[in-house]
Amino acid sequence: MIPHSRPSIEYSDIHAATEVLRSGRLAQGPLVERFERRLAADIGLAGGVAVNSGTSALEVALRVLDIGLGDEVILPSYVCAAPWLAVQRVGATARLVDIEPETYNIDPDAARRALNPTTRAIIVPHLFGLPADLTALEPLGVPLIEDCAQTLRALEQGRPVGSVGRLTVCSFYATKLLCTGEGGMVLSRDEALLDQARALREYDEGAALTPASTNVKMTDLQAAIGLAQLDRLPSSLERRLELARNYTAAVKGTDLRPPVVPAGRSHVYSRFVVRVSGLRHEPDALNDVMARFERSGLHCRKPVFRSLHRYLGLHGFPAADEAERTALSIPLYPGLNDDEVAQVLALLRGARA
């Protein structure tokens, strides 16, 4: 069975982790600071504040912008639960909007229609490796929090993803583009905002004490792995692009539509999400396709298990509903060997709804 996801761990990661264990310095220390500087420089920002998860990074970002009770935050419905949970934890209200039908990213027109006097921020997840339409979102005049968990090094109109918003967050979960096991980071070009984020990250060692202070630090053990992963990110992304080209050629003439890449946006393929055409309009139709792949040894998944509006019993999100009904994520990651890739390509060439 070819798993849908697999952490990309190589000798350099193991060596880096072993060196930290030998040093005896496991908690937050100089390697965390180095990881923060390296990733911020990679995106073109002033600095970063590493934390223990992407969800914590989102919560810290919202608190840094002083968002709380009585405020609204716009976010897409077709996304994992982390942005919604972060908004709840700061006491604000999440205003869900629909997505662009072809890209799965937040629809700028829907975001514009949702604006009101209490809107304090827009969370912009760049899904599956493709940037959202920052050019259309930026003029809305509301602080953008870019979520780059799946889209590091992608470009939108020549600009690195993560370099446009007031704040940027990343996740380093086991199967993300950069893996530290768990972990996240808040980044910005604004030093004052970074100082506030550091004050919220910990409550000891002279940090400013506020009711929102917590302990969400990253460890040097995680940062060492992150630095090793950052060193080989270019080759990792090249491998993803190579696989995506082969997958795109393989699905030609099948019932699978490859990812759409609008002009001015580059795709780094953290996920290869196809649209299954010709499906029956029944709740289990996509599950049947996944089951057929699984019987052939390929574990595919829905890229978003359930849209947020469905958890909350809301209606009026047709593009998200269609994505949930027809979008399928095919295994694509650097650790796939040549035999596995050949097996994936053979199955894709024969794919039918």
Coordinates of C-alpha atoms in Angstrom, one line a residue:
M1 CA 0.0 0.0 0.0
I2 CA 1.3 3.4 -1.0
P3 CA 0.4 5.8 1.9
H4 CA -1.3 9.1 1.1
S5 CA 1.5 11.0 3.1
R6 CA 4.9 10.1 4.5
P7 CA 7.3 12.3 6.4
S8 CA 10.4 13.1 4.4
I9 CA 13.2 12.2 6.8
E10 CA 16.7 11.7 5.7
Y11 CA 20.1 11.2 7.3
S12 CA 20.7 14.9 7.7
D13 CA 17.6 15.2 9.9
I14 CA 18.7 12.3 12.0
H15 CA 22.2 13.7 12.4
A16 CA 20.9 17.1 13.3
A17 CA 18.6 15.6 16.0
T18 CA 21.4 13.4 17.3
E19 CA 23.7 16.4 17.7
V20 CA 21.1 18.2 19.8
L21 CA 20.6 15.2 22.0
R22 CA 24.4 15.0 22.5
S23 CA 24.5 18.6 23.5
G24 CA 22.1 18.2 26.3
R25 CA 20.3 21.4 25.3
L26 CA 16.8 20.3 24.2
A27 CA 14.5 23.2 25.0
Q28 CA 14.2 26.5 23.2
G29 CA 17.7 27.9 22.5
P30 CA 20.1 29.1 19.8
L31 CA 18.8 26.6 17.1
V32 CA 15.3 28.0 17.4
E33 CA 16.7 31.5 16.9
R34 CA 18.6 30.3 13.9
F35 CA 15.6 28.6 12.4
E36 CA 13.5 31.8 12.9
R37 CA 16.1 33.9 11.1
R38 CA 16.6 31.5 8.2
L39 CA 12.9 31.1 7.4
A40 CA 12.2 34.8 7.7
A41 CA 15.1 35.6 5.4
D42 CA 13.8 32.9 3.0
I43 CA 10.5 34.6 2.7
G44 CA 11.9 38.2 2.9
L45 CA 10.6 39.2 6.3
A46 CA 12.2 40.8 9.4
G47 CA 11.9 37.8 11.7
G48 CA 9.9 34.9 13.1
V49 CA 8.7 33.6 16.4
A50 CA 8.7 29.8 16.5
V51 CA 6.0 28.0 18.5
N52 CA 4.7 24.5 19.1
S53 CA 2.1 24.2 16.3
G54 CA 0.5 26.0 13.4
T55 CA -2.7 26.4 15.5
S56 CA -0.7 28.1 18.2
A57 CA 0.9 30.4 15.5
L58 CA -2.6 31.4 14.3
E59 CA -3.8 32.2 17.8
V60 CA -0.7 34.2 18.6
A61 CA -1.1 36.1 15.3
L62 CA -4.7 37.0 16.2
R63 CA -3.7 38.1 19.7
V64 CA -0.9 40.3 18.4
L65 CA -3.4 42.2 16.3
D66 CA -5.5 42.6 19.5
I67 CA -8.4 40.7 18.1
G68 CA -11.0 39.4 20.6
L69 CA -14.6 39.7 21.7
G70 CA -16.8 41.7 19.4
D71 CA -14.4 41.3 16.4
E72 CA -14.9 39.3 13.2
V73 CA -12.3 37.4 11.3
I74 CA -13.0 36.3 7.7
L75 CA -11.8 32.8 6.7
P76 CA -12.7 30.2 4.0
S77 CA -15.0 27.4 4.9
Y78 CA -13.0 24.8 2.9
V79 CA -10.1 24.5 5.2
C80 CA -9.0 22.4 8.2
A81 CA -10.4 23.4 11.6
A82 CA -7.2 25.2 12.9
P83 CA -8.1 28.7 11.7
W84 CA -11.6 28.5 13.1
L85 CA -10.3 27.1 16.5
A86 CA -7.8 29.9 16.8
V87 CA -10.5 32.5 16.2
Q88 CA -12.7 30.8 18.9
R89 CA -9.8 30.8 21.4
V90 CA -9.3 34.6 21.2
G91 CA -13.1 35.1 21.7
A92 CA -13.7 36.6 18.2
T93 CA -16.3 35.5 15.6
A94 CA -15.4 33.6 12.5
R95 CA -17.1 34.8 9.3
L96 CA -17.0 32.0 6.8
V97 CA -16.8 32.6 3.1
D98 CA -16.8 30.5 0.0
I99 CA -13.8 29.5 -2.2
E100 CA -12.7 30.0 -5.8
P101 CA -14.2 26.9 -7.6
E102 CA -11.1 26.1 -9.5
T103 CA -8.3 26.8 -7.0
Y104 CA -9.9 25.9 -3.7
N105 CA -8.5 29.1 -2.2
I106 CA -10.6 31.9 -0.5
D107 CA -12.8 33.8 -3.0
P108 CA -11.8 37.5 -2.8
D109 CA -15.2 38.6 -4.0
A110 CA -16.8 36.6 -1.2
A111 CA -14.4 38.1 1.3
R112 CA -15.2 41.6 0.1
R113 CA -19.0 41.0 0.5
A114 CA -18.4 39.7 4.1
L115 CA -16.6 42.9 5.2
N116 CA -18.3 45.0 7.9
P117 CA -17.3 47.5 10.6
T118 CA -16.2 44.7 13.0
T119 CA -13.9 42.9 10.5
R120 CA -10.4 42.9 11.9
A121 CA -8.5 40.4 9.8
I122 CA -8.7 37.9 6.9
I123 CA -7.0 34.5 7.4
V124 CA -5.7 33.5 3.9
P125 CA -4.8 29.8 3.8
H126 CA -2.8 29.0 0.6
L127 CA -4.1 25.6 0.0
F128 CA -2.3 22.5 -1.4
G129 CA 0.7 24.5 -2.7
L130 CA -1.1 27.1 -4.8
P131 CA -1.2 30.8 -3.6
A132 CA -4.5 32.6 -3.0
D133 CA -5.2 35.7 -5.0
L134 CA -3.3 38.2 -2.9
T135 CA -3.5 40.8 -5.5
A136 CA -7.3 40.9 -5.1
L137 CA -7.3 40.5 -1.3
E138 CA -4.7 43.1 -0.5
P139 CA -6.8 46.2 -1.6
L140 CA -9.6 45.2 0.8
G141 CA -7.9 47.2 3.5
V142 CA -8.0 44.6 6.2
P143 CA -4.9 42.9 7.7
L144 CA -4.1 39.7 6.0
I145 CA -2.8 36.7 8.0
E146 CA -1.2 34.4 5.4
D147 CA -1.2 30.7 6.3
C148 CA 1.7 29.2 4.4
A149 CA 1.6 25.7 5.9
Q150 CA 1.4 24.1 2.4
T151 CA 2.8 26.8 0.1
L152 CA 6.4 27.9 1.1
R153 CA 8.4 29.2 -1.9
A154 CA 5.3 29.6 -4.1
L155 CA 5.0 32.9 -5.9
E156 CA 2.0 35.2 -6.5
Q157 CA 2.6 37.9 -9.2
G158 CA 6.3 37.4 -8.6
R159 CA 6.0 37.9 -4.8
P160 CA 6.9 35.1 -2.3
V161 CA 3.9 33.7 -0.5
G162 CA 4.0 35.0 3.0
S163 CA 5.6 38.3 2.1
V164 CA 2.4 40.2 1.6
G165 CA 0.2 39.9 4.8
R166 CA 0.6 41.8 8.0
L167 CA 1.5 38.5 9.6
T168 CA 2.4 35.1 8.2
V169 CA 2.0 31.7 9.9
C170 CA 3.5 28.3 9.1
S171 CA 3.0 24.8 10.3
F172 CA 5.7 22.2 10.5
Y173 CA 3.6 19.1 11.1
A174 CA 5.0 15.7 10.1
T175 CA 3.8 15.8 6.5
K176 CA 4.1 19.5 5.7
L177 CA 6.7 21.0 3.2
L178 CA 9.0 21.6 6.2
C179 CA 8.7 18.9 8.9
T180 CA 9.7 19.2 12.6
G181 CA 7.2 16.6 13.8
E182 CA 5.0 19.3 15.3
G183 CA 5.7 23.1 15.3
G184 CA 4.8 26.4 13.8
M185 CA 6.0 30.0 13.4
V186 CA 4.6 33.5 13.3
L187 CA 6.5 35.8 10.9
S188 CA 6.3 39.5 10.0
R189 CA 8.2 42.5 8.6
D190 CA 7.0 44.5 11.6
E191 CA 9.5 44.2 14.5
A192 CA 6.9 45.5 17.0
L193 CA 4.5 42.8 16.1
L194 CA 7.3 40.2 16.5
D195 CA 8.1 41.5 20.0
Q196 CA 4.5 41.1 21.0
A197 CA 4.4 37.6 19.6
R198 CA 7.5 36.7 21.7
A199 CA 5.9 38.1 24.8
L200 CA 2.9 35.8 24.2
R201 CA 4.9 32.7 23.5
E202 CA 6.3 32.4 27.1
Y203 CA 5.8 33.8 30.5
D204 CA 9.2 33.4 32.1
E205 CA 12.8 34.7 31.8
G206 CA 11.8 38.3 32.0
A207 CA 9.1 38.2 29.3
A208 CA 6.2 40.6 29.7
L209 CA 3.4 39.1 31.8
T210 CA 0.0 39.3 30.3
P211 CA -3.2 37.3 30.8
A212 CA -2.8 35.9 27.4
S213 CA 0.8 34.7 28.0
T214 CA 1.3 31.0 27.6
N215 CA 4.0 28.4 27.0
V216 CA 4.0 27.4 23.3
K217 CA 7.7 27.4 22.7
M218 CA 9.5 25.3 20.1
T219 CA 12.4 23.1 21.1
D220 CA 16.0 23.1 19.7
L221 CA 15.4 19.5 18.9
Q222 CA 12.6 20.5 16.5
A223 CA 14.5 23.5 15.1
A224 CA 17.5 21.3 14.3
I225 CA 15.3 19.1 12.1
G226 CA 13.7 22.2 10.6
L227 CA 17.0 23.7 9.6
A228 CA 18.1 20.4 8.0
Q229 CA 14.8 20.3 6.1
L230 CA 15.2 23.9 5.0
D231 CA 18.6 23.1 3.5
R232 CA 17.1 20.6 1.1
L233 CA 13.8 22.4 0.5
P234 CA 14.8 23.4 -3.1
S235 CA 15.5 19.8 -4.1
S236 CA 12.3 18.6 -2.4
L237 CA 10.3 21.1 -4.3
E238 CA 12.0 20.2 -7.6
R239 CA 11.0 16.5 -6.9
R240 CA 7.4 17.6 -6.2
L241 CA 7.2 19.6 -9.5
E242 CA 8.6 16.6 -11.4
L243 CA 6.0 14.3 -10.0
A244 CA 3.2 16.8 -10.6
R245 CA 4.2 17.1 -14.3
N246 CA 4.1 13.3 -14.6
Y247 CA 0.8 13.0 -12.8
T248 CA -0.7 15.8 -15.0
A249 CA 0.3 13.9 -18.1
A250 CA -1.1 10.6 -16.8
V251 CA -4.6 11.9 -16.0
K252 CA -5.1 13.3 -19.5
G253 CA -8.1 11.7 -21.0
T254 CA -9.3 10.2 -17.7
D255 CA -12.1 11.3 -15.4
L256 CA -9.5 13.2 -13.2
R257 CA -8.9 16.9 -13.8
P258 CA -5.4 18.1 -12.7
P259 CA -4.8 21.2 -10.5
V260 CA -5.5 24.5 -12.1
V261 CA -2.7 27.1 -11.9
P262 CA -4.0 30.6 -12.8
A263 CA -1.6 33.1 -14.5
G264 CA 0.7 34.8 -12.1
R265 CA 0.7 32.1 -9.5
S266 CA 3.2 29.2 -9.1
H267 CA 2.3 25.8 -7.6
V268 CA 4.6 23.9 -5.3
Y269 CA 2.3 20.8 -5.0
S270 CA 2.3 20.1 -1.3
R271 CA -0.8 18.1 -2.4
F272 CA -1.8 16.9 -5.9
V273 CA -5.6 17.5 -5.8
V274 CA -7.6 16.4 -8.7
R275 CA -11.3 17.0 -9.5
V276 CA -13.2 13.8 -10.2
S277 CA -15.6 14.4 -13.0
G278 CA -18.7 12.3 -13.9
L279 CA -19.4 11.4 -10.3
R280 CA -22.9 10.4 -9.3
H281 CA -24.6 13.0 -7.1
E282 CA -24.6 10.7 -4.1
P283 CA -22.9 11.2 -0.8
D284 CA -20.7 8.1 -1.1
A285 CA -19.6 8.5 -4.8
L286 CA -16.2 9.9 -4.0
N287 CA -15.7 7.3 -1.3
D288 CA -16.3 4.6 -3.9
V289 CA -13.5 6.1 -6.0
M290 CA -11.1 6.1 -3.0
A291 CA -12.1 2.5 -2.2
R292 CA -11.2 1.4 -5.7
F293 CA -7.8 3.1 -5.5
E294 CA -7.2 1.5 -2.1
R295 CA -8.0 -2.0 -3.4
S296 CA -5.3 -1.3 -6.0
G297 CA -2.7 -0.3 -3.3
L298 CA -3.1 3.5 -3.4
H299 CA -4.3 5.4 -0.4
C300 CA -6.0 8.6 -1.6
R301 CA -7.9 11.1 0.7
K302 CA -10.3 14.0 0.6
P303 CA -7.9 17.0 1.0
V304 CA -10.4 18.6 3.4
F305 CA -12.4 16.1 5.3
R306 CA -15.4 18.4 6.0
S307 CA -15.9 22.1 5.3
L308 CA -16.4 24.3 8.4
H309 CA -19.9 25.4 7.4
R310 CA -21.0 21.8 7.5
Y311 CA -19.8 21.3 11.0
L312 CA -21.7 24.5 12.0
G313 CA -24.9 23.7 10.0
L314 CA -24.6 26.6 7.7
H315 CA -25.6 26.9 4.0
G316 CA -24.7 29.0 1.0
F317 CA -21.2 27.7 0.1
P318 CA -21.7 26.0 -3.3
A319 CA -18.0 26.0 -4.3
A320 CA -16.9 24.4 -1.0
D321 CA -19.7 21.9 -1.3
E322 CA -18.6 20.9 -4.8
A323 CA -15.0 20.6 -3.7
E324 CA -15.9 18.4 -0.9
R325 CA -17.9 16.2 -3.2
T326 CA -15.3 15.9 -6.0
A327 CA -11.8 16.8 -4.8
L328 CA -9.4 14.0 -4.3
S329 CA -5.8 14.1 -3.1
I330 CA -3.3 11.7 -4.8
P331 CA -0.1 10.7 -2.9
L332 CA 2.7 13.0 -4.0
Y333 CA 5.8 13.6 -1.8
P334 CA 9.6 13.4 -2.3
G335 CA 9.9 10.0 -0.5
L336 CA 8.1 8.1 -3.3
N337 CA 10.5 5.7 -5.0
D338 CA 10.5 5.0 -8.7
D339 CA 8.5 1.8 -8.3
E340 CA 5.8 3.6 -6.3
V341 CA 5.7 6.4 -8.8
A342 CA 5.2 3.9 -11.7
Q343 CA 2.4 2.3 -9.7
V344 CA 0.7 5.6 -9.1
L345 CA 1.0 6.6 -12.8
A346 CA -0.4 3.3 -14.0
L347 CA -3.5 3.7 -11.7
L348 CA -4.0 7.3 -12.7
R349 CA -4.0 6.5 -16.5
G350 CA -6.9 4.1 -15.9
A351 CA -8.9 6.2 -13.5
R352 CA -12.6 6.3 -14.1
A353 CA -15.4 7.8 -11.9

